[in-house]
Amino acid sequence: MKTIITYGTYDLFHYGHVRLFQRLKAMGDKLIVGVSTDEFNALKGKAAFFNYQQRAEMVAACKYVDVVIPETHWQQKPQDIVALDVDIFGMGDDWQGKFDYLGTLCQVIYLGRTEAISTTEIKTNLAIPQTRGNLATTLLVK
């Protein structure tokens, strides 16, 4: 059995997250997703709209995800890889090179982000009054 792991905040869950999970799951049999806890996000200087429990619930509901674990600190990744018998560690290419050191434990891959969608973009667009049309349609047209 081939096991894949990824990590993130996954706030304002969107189709970019789903596509990431779909692509990762296609590489193996079991997809584990580490969801950053509220406390860890605070250490990273990030604030999520949804709390950890809500974000973990949304991620767990995705059909591509087999297991959700809490991500509580930067140093847990090597421990998780060994303890969970991970074959592939996958992240978005915005993290390119940052986790290459894990290559001694498993295969490390960086996947391209889904075009025209990000949580940051959603938050930004929600703050801008829309003059007409559906916000999702506006985002897709960009």
Coordinates of N, CA and C in Angstrom, one line a residue:
M1 N 0.8 -1.2 0.0 CA 0.0 0.0 0.0 C 0.9 1.2 0.0
K2 N 0.6 2.2 -0.9 CA 1.3 3.4 -1.0 C 0.6 4.5 -0.2
T3 N 1.3 5.2 0.7 CA 0.6 6.2 1.5 C 1.2 7.6 1.2
I4 N 0.3 8.6 1.1 CA 0.7 10.0 0.7 C 0.3 10.8 1.9
I5 N 1.1 11.9 2.1 CA 0.7 12.8 3.2 C 0.9 14.3 2.7
T6 N 0.1 15.2 3.1 CA 0.2 16.6 2.8 C -0.3 17.4 4.0
Y7 N 0.0 18.6 4.1 CA -0.3 19.5 5.2 C -0.8 20.8 4.7
G8 N -1.7 21.5 5.5 CA -2.1 22.8 5.2 C -3.2 23.3 6.2
T9 N -3.6 24.5 6.0 CA -4.6 25.1 6.8 C -6.0 24.8 6.3
Y10 N -6.2 24.8 5.0 CA -7.4 24.5 4.3 C -8.6 25.3 4.9
D11 N -8.4 26.6 5.0 CA -9.5 27.5 5.4 C -10.3 27.8 4.2
L12 N -11.5 28.1 4.3 CA -12.4 28.4 3.2 C -12.3 27.3 2.1
F13 N -12.5 26.1 2.5 CA -12.3 24.9 1.6 C -12.9 25.2 0.2
H14 N -12.1 25.0 -0.8 CA -12.6 25.2 -2.2 C -12.1 24.2 -3.2
Y15 N -12.4 24.3 -4.4 CA -12.1 23.3 -5.4 C -10.7 23.1 -5.7
G16 N -9.8 24.1 -5.4 CA -8.4 24.0 -5.5 C -7.9 22.9 -4.5
H17 N -8.5 22.9 -3.3 CA -8.1 21.9 -2.3 C -8.6 20.6 -2.8
V18 N -9.8 20.5 -3.3 CA -10.3 19.2 -3.8 C -9.4 18.6 -4.9
R19 N -9.0 19.5 -5.8 CA -8.1 19.0 -6.9 C -6.8 18.6 -6.4
L20 N -6.2 19.3 -5.4 CA -4.9 18.9 -4.8 C -5.1 17.5 -4.2
F21 N -6.1 17.2 -3.4 CA -6.4 15.9 -2.8 C -6.6 14.9 -3.9
Q22 N -7.3 15.2 -4.9 CA -7.6 14.2 -6.0 C -6.3 13.8 -6.7
R23 N -5.4 14.8 -7.0 CA -4.1 14.5 -7.6 C -3.2 13.6 -6.7
L24 N -3.2 14.0 -5.4 CA -2.4 13.2 -4.5 C -2.9 11.8 -4.3
K25 N -4.2 11.7 -4.1 CA -4.8 10.3 -3.9 C -4.5 9.4 -5.1
A26 N -4.5 10.0 -6.3 CA -4.2 9.2 -7.6 C -2.8 8.6 -7.6
M27 N -1.9 9.1 -6.7 CA -0.6 8.6 -6.6 C -0.4 7.4 -5.7
G28 N -1.5 7.0 -5.0 CA -1.3 5.9 -4.1 C -2.7 5.4 -3.6
D29 N -2.6 4.8 -2.4 CA -3.8 4.1 -1.9 C -4.4 4.8 -0.7
K30 N -3.6 5.6 0.0 CA -4.1 6.2 1.3 C -3.6 7.6 1.3
L31 N -4.5 8.6 1.5 CA -4.1 10.0 1.6 C -4.4 10.5 3.0
I32 N -3.3 10.9 3.7 CA -3.4 11.5 5.0 C -3.2 13.0 4.9
V33 N -4.1 13.8 5.5 CA -4.0 15.3 5.4 C -3.8 15.8 6.8
G34 N -2.7 16.5 7.0 CA -2.5 17.2 8.3 C -3.1 18.6 8.2
V35 N -4.0 18.9 9.0 CA -4.6 20.2 9.1 C -4.0 21.0 10.2
S36 N -3.6 22.2 9.9 CA -2.9 23.1 10.9 C -3.9 23.4 12.0
T37 N -3.5 23.3 13.3 CA -4.3 23.7 14.4 C -4.4 25.2 14.5
D38 N -5.3 25.7 15.2 CA -5.4 27.1 15.4 C -4.2 27.7 16.1
E39 N -3.6 26.9 17.1 CA -2.4 27.3 17.8 C -1.2 27.4 16.9
F40 N -1.1 26.4 16.0 CA 0.0 26.4 15.1 C -0.1 27.5 14.1
N41 N -1.3 27.8 13.6 CA -1.6 28.9 12.7 C -1.2 30.2 13.4
A42 N -1.5 30.4 14.7 CA -1.1 31.6 15.4 C 0.4 31.7 15.4
L43 N 1.2 30.6 15.6 CA 2.6 30.7 15.6 C 3.1 31.1 14.2
K44 N 2.4 30.7 13.1 CA 2.8 31.1 11.8 C 2.3 32.5 11.4
G45 N 1.6 33.1 12.3 CA 1.1 34.5 12.0 C -0.2 34.4 11.1
K46 N -0.9 33.3 11.0 CA -2.0 33.2 10.2 C -3.3 33.1 11.0
A47 N -4.4 33.7 10.5 CA -5.7 33.5 11.2 C -6.6 32.9 10.2
A48 N -7.3 31.9 10.6 CA -8.3 31.2 9.8 C -9.7 31.6 10.1
F49 N -10.6 31.6 9.1 CA -12.0 32.0 9.3 C -12.6 30.9 10.2
F50 N -12.4 29.6 9.8 CA -13.0 28.5 10.5 C -12.0 27.9 11.5
N51 N -12.4 27.4 12.6 CA -11.5 26.9 13.6 C -11.0 25.5 13.1
Y52 N -10.1 25.0 13.9 CA -9.4 23.7 13.5 C -10.5 22.6 13.3
Q53 N -11.4 22.4 14.3 CA -12.3 21.4 14.3 C -13.2 21.4 13.0
Q54 N -13.6 22.6 12.6 CA -14.5 22.8 11.4 C -13.7 22.5 10.2
R55 N -12.4 23.0 10.1 CA -11.6 22.8 8.9 C -11.3 21.3 8.8
A56 N -11.0 20.6 9.9 CA -10.7 19.2 9.8 C -12.0 18.4 9.4
E57 N -13.1 18.8 9.8 CA -14.4 18.2 9.4 C -14.6 18.3 7.9
M58 N -14.4 19.5 7.4 CA -14.5 19.7 5.9 C -13.6 18.9 5.1
V59 N -12.3 18.9 5.6 CA -11.3 18.1 4.8 C -11.7 16.6 4.9
A60 N -12.1 16.1 6.1 CA -12.4 14.7 6.2 C -13.6 14.3 5.3
A61 N -14.5 15.3 5.0 CA -15.7 15.0 4.2 C -15.3 14.8 2.7
C62 N -14.1 15.2 2.3 CA -13.7 15.0 0.9 C -13.4 13.6 0.6
K63 N -14.0 13.1 -0.4 CA -13.9 11.6 -0.7 C -12.5 11.1 -1.0
Y64 N -11.6 12.0 -1.3 CA -10.2 11.6 -1.6 C -9.3 11.4 -0.4
V65 N -9.8 12.0 0.8 CA -9.1 12.0 2.0 C -9.4 10.7 2.9
D66 N -8.4 10.0 3.3 CA -8.7 8.8 4.1 C -8.5 9.1 5.6
V67 N -7.6 10.0 6.0 CA -7.3 10.2 7.4 C -6.9 11.7 7.5
V68 N -7.4 12.3 8.6 CA -7.1 13.7 8.9 C -6.4 13.7 10.3
I69 N -5.2 14.4 10.3 CA -4.5 14.5 11.6 C -4.2 16.0 11.9
P70 N -4.0 16.3 13.1 CA -3.7 17.7 13.4 C -2.2 18.0 13.2
E71 N -2.0 19.1 12.6 CA -0.6 19.6 12.4 C -0.3 20.6 13.5
T72 N 0.6 20.3 14.4 CA 0.7 21.2 15.6 C 2.1 21.9 15.6
H73 N 3.0 21.5 14.8 CA 4.3 22.2 14.8 C 5.1 21.8 13.5
W74 N 6.1 22.6 13.2 CA 6.9 22.4 12.0 C 7.6 21.1 12.0
Q75 N 8.1 20.7 13.2 CA 9.0 19.6 13.3 C 8.3 18.2 13.3
Q76 N 7.0 18.2 13.2 CA 6.3 16.9 13.3 C 6.3 16.1 12.0
K77 N 6.6 16.8 10.8 CA 6.6 16.1 9.5 C 7.5 14.8 9.5
P78 N 8.7 14.9 9.9 CA 9.6 13.7 9.8 C 9.0 12.6 10.7
Q79 N 8.5 13.0 11.9 CA 8.0 12.0 12.8 C 6.7 11.3 12.2
D80 N 5.9 12.1 11.6 CA 4.7 11.6 11.0 C 5.0 10.6 9.8
I81 N 6.0 11.0 9.0 CA 6.4 10.2 7.9 C 6.8 8.8 8.3
V82 N 7.6 8.8 9.4 CA 8.1 7.5 9.9 C 7.0 6.7 10.6
A83 N 6.2 7.4 11.5 CA 5.2 6.7 12.3 C 4.0 6.2 11.4
L84 N 3.7 6.9 10.3 CA 2.6 6.6 9.5 C 3.0 5.8 8.2
D85 N 4.3 5.5 8.1 CA 4.8 4.7 7.0 C 4.5 5.4 5.6
V86 N 4.8 6.6 5.5 CA 4.5 7.5 4.3 C 5.5 7.2 3.2
D87 N 5.0 7.1 2.0 CA 5.8 6.9 0.8 C 6.1 8.2 0.1
I88 N 5.0 9.1 0.0 CA 5.1 10.3 -0.7 C 4.7 11.5 0.2
F89 N 5.4 12.5 0.2 CA 5.1 13.8 0.9 C 4.8 14.8 -0.2
G90 N 3.6 15.3 -0.3 CA 3.3 16.2 -1.4 C 2.8 17.6 -0.9
M91 N 3.2 18.6 -1.5 CA 2.8 20.0 -1.2 C 2.6 20.8 -2.5
G92 N 2.0 21.9 -2.4 CA 1.9 22.8 -3.5 C 3.2 23.4 -3.8
D93 N 3.4 23.8 -5.1 CA 4.7 24.3 -5.5 C 5.1 25.6 -5.0
D94 N 4.2 26.3 -4.2 CA 4.5 27.5 -3.5 C 5.5 27.2 -2.4
W95 N 5.7 25.9 -2.0 CA 6.6 25.4 -1.0 C 7.8 24.8 -1.7
Q96 N 8.0 25.0 -3.0 CA 9.1 24.3 -3.7 C 10.4 24.4 -3.0
G97 N 11.1 23.3 -2.7 CA 12.4 23.2 -2.1 C 12.4 23.3 -0.6
K98 N 11.3 23.7 0.0 CA 11.3 23.9 1.5 C 11.3 22.6 2.3
F99 N 10.9 21.5 1.6 CA 10.8 20.2 2.3 C 11.7 19.1 1.7
D100 N 12.6 19.6 0.9 CA 13.5 18.6 0.2 C 14.3 17.7 1.2
Y101 N 14.5 18.3 2.4 CA 15.2 17.5 3.5 C 14.5 16.2 3.9
L102 N 13.2 16.2 3.6 CA 12.4 15.0 3.9 C 12.7 13.8 2.9
G103 N 13.4 14.1 1.8 CA 13.7 13.2 0.8 C 14.5 11.9 1.3
T104 N 15.1 12.0 2.4 CA 15.8 10.9 3.0 C 14.8 9.9 3.6
L105 N 13.6 10.3 3.8 CA 12.5 9.5 4.5 C 11.5 9.0 3.5
C106 N 11.2 9.8 2.4 CA 10.2 9.4 1.4 C 10.4 10.3 0.2
Q107 N 9.6 10.0 -0.8 CA 9.6 10.8 -2.0 C 8.9 12.1 -1.7
V108 N 9.5 13.2 -2.2 CA 9.0 14.6 -1.9 C 8.6 15.1 -3.3
I109 N 7.3 15.6 -3.4 CA 6.8 16.2 -4.7 C 6.1 17.5 -4.4
Y110 N 6.2 18.4 -5.4 CA 5.6 19.7 -5.3 C 4.6 19.8 -6.5
L111 N 3.4 20.0 -6.3 CA 2.4 20.1 -7.3 C 2.0 21.5 -7.6
G112 N 1.8 21.8 -8.9 CA 1.3 23.1 -9.3 C -0.1 23.4 -8.7
R113 N -0.3 24.7 -8.4 CA -1.5 25.1 -7.8 C -2.6 25.2 -8.8
T114 N -3.8 25.0 -8.4 CA -5.0 25.1 -9.3 C -5.1 26.6 -9.7
E115 N -5.2 26.9 -11.0 CA -5.3 28.2 -11.5 C -6.5 29.0 -11.0
A116 N -6.4 30.2 -10.8 CA -7.5 31.2 -10.5 C -8.3 30.9 -9.2
I117 N -7.7 30.2 -8.2 CA -8.3 30.0 -6.9 C -7.3 29.9 -5.8
S118 N -7.6 30.6 -4.8 CA -6.8 30.5 -3.5 C -7.6 31.1 -2.4
T119 N -7.4 30.6 -1.2 CA -8.1 31.2 0.0 C -7.9 32.6 0.1
T120 N -6.6 33.1 -0.1 CA -6.3 34.5 -0.1 C -7.1 35.3 -1.1
E121 N -7.2 34.7 -2.3 CA -8.0 35.4 -3.3 C -9.5 35.5 -3.0
I122 N -10.0 34.4 -2.4 CA -11.4 34.4 -2.0 C -11.6 35.5 -0.9
K123 N -10.7 35.6 0.1 CA -10.9 36.6 1.2 C -10.8 38.0 0.6
T124 N -9.9 38.2 -0.3 CA -9.7 39.5 -1.0 C -11.0 39.9 -1.7
N125 N -11.5 39.0 -2.5 CA -12.7 39.2 -3.4 C -13.9 39.4 -2.5
L126 N -14.0 38.7 -1.4 CA -15.2 38.9 -0.5 C -15.2 40.3 0.1
A127 N -14.0 40.9 0.2 CA -13.9 42.2 0.8 C -14.3 43.3 -0.2
I128 N -14.3 43.0 -1.5 CA -14.6 44.0 -2.5 C -16.1 43.8 -2.9
P129 N -16.9 44.9 -2.8 CA -18.3 44.8 -3.2 C -18.4 44.4 -4.7
Q130 N -19.3 43.5 -4.9 CA -19.5 43.0 -6.3 C -20.6 43.9 -6.9
T131 N -20.4 44.4 -8.1 CA -21.4 45.2 -8.8 C -22.5 44.4 -9.5
R132 N -22.1 43.2 -10.0 CA -23.1 42.4 -10.6 C -22.6 41.0 -10.7
G133 N -23.5 40.0 -10.8 CA -23.1 38.7 -11.0 C -22.7 37.9 -9.8
N134 N -22.5 36.7 -10.0 CA -22.1 35.7 -8.9 C -20.6 35.8 -8.6
L135 N -20.3 35.8 -7.4 CA -18.9 35.9 -7.0 C -18.1 34.8 -7.6
A136 N -18.6 33.5 -7.5 CA -17.9 32.4 -8.0 C -17.7 32.5 -9.5
T137 N -18.7 33.0 -10.2 CA -18.5 33.2 -11.7 C -17.5 34.3 -11.9
T138 N -17.5 35.4 -11.1 CA -16.5 36.4 -11.3 C -15.1 35.8 -11.1
L139 N -14.9 35.0 -10.1 CA -13.6 34.4 -9.9 C -13.1 33.5 -11.0
L140 N -14.1 32.7 -11.6 CA -13.7 31.8 -12.6 C -13.4 32.5 -13.9
V141 N -14.0 33.7 -14.1 CA -13.8 34.4 -15.4 C -12.4 35.0 -15.4
K142 N -11.8 35.3 -14.3 CA -10.5 35.9 -14.2 C -9.4 35.2 -15.0

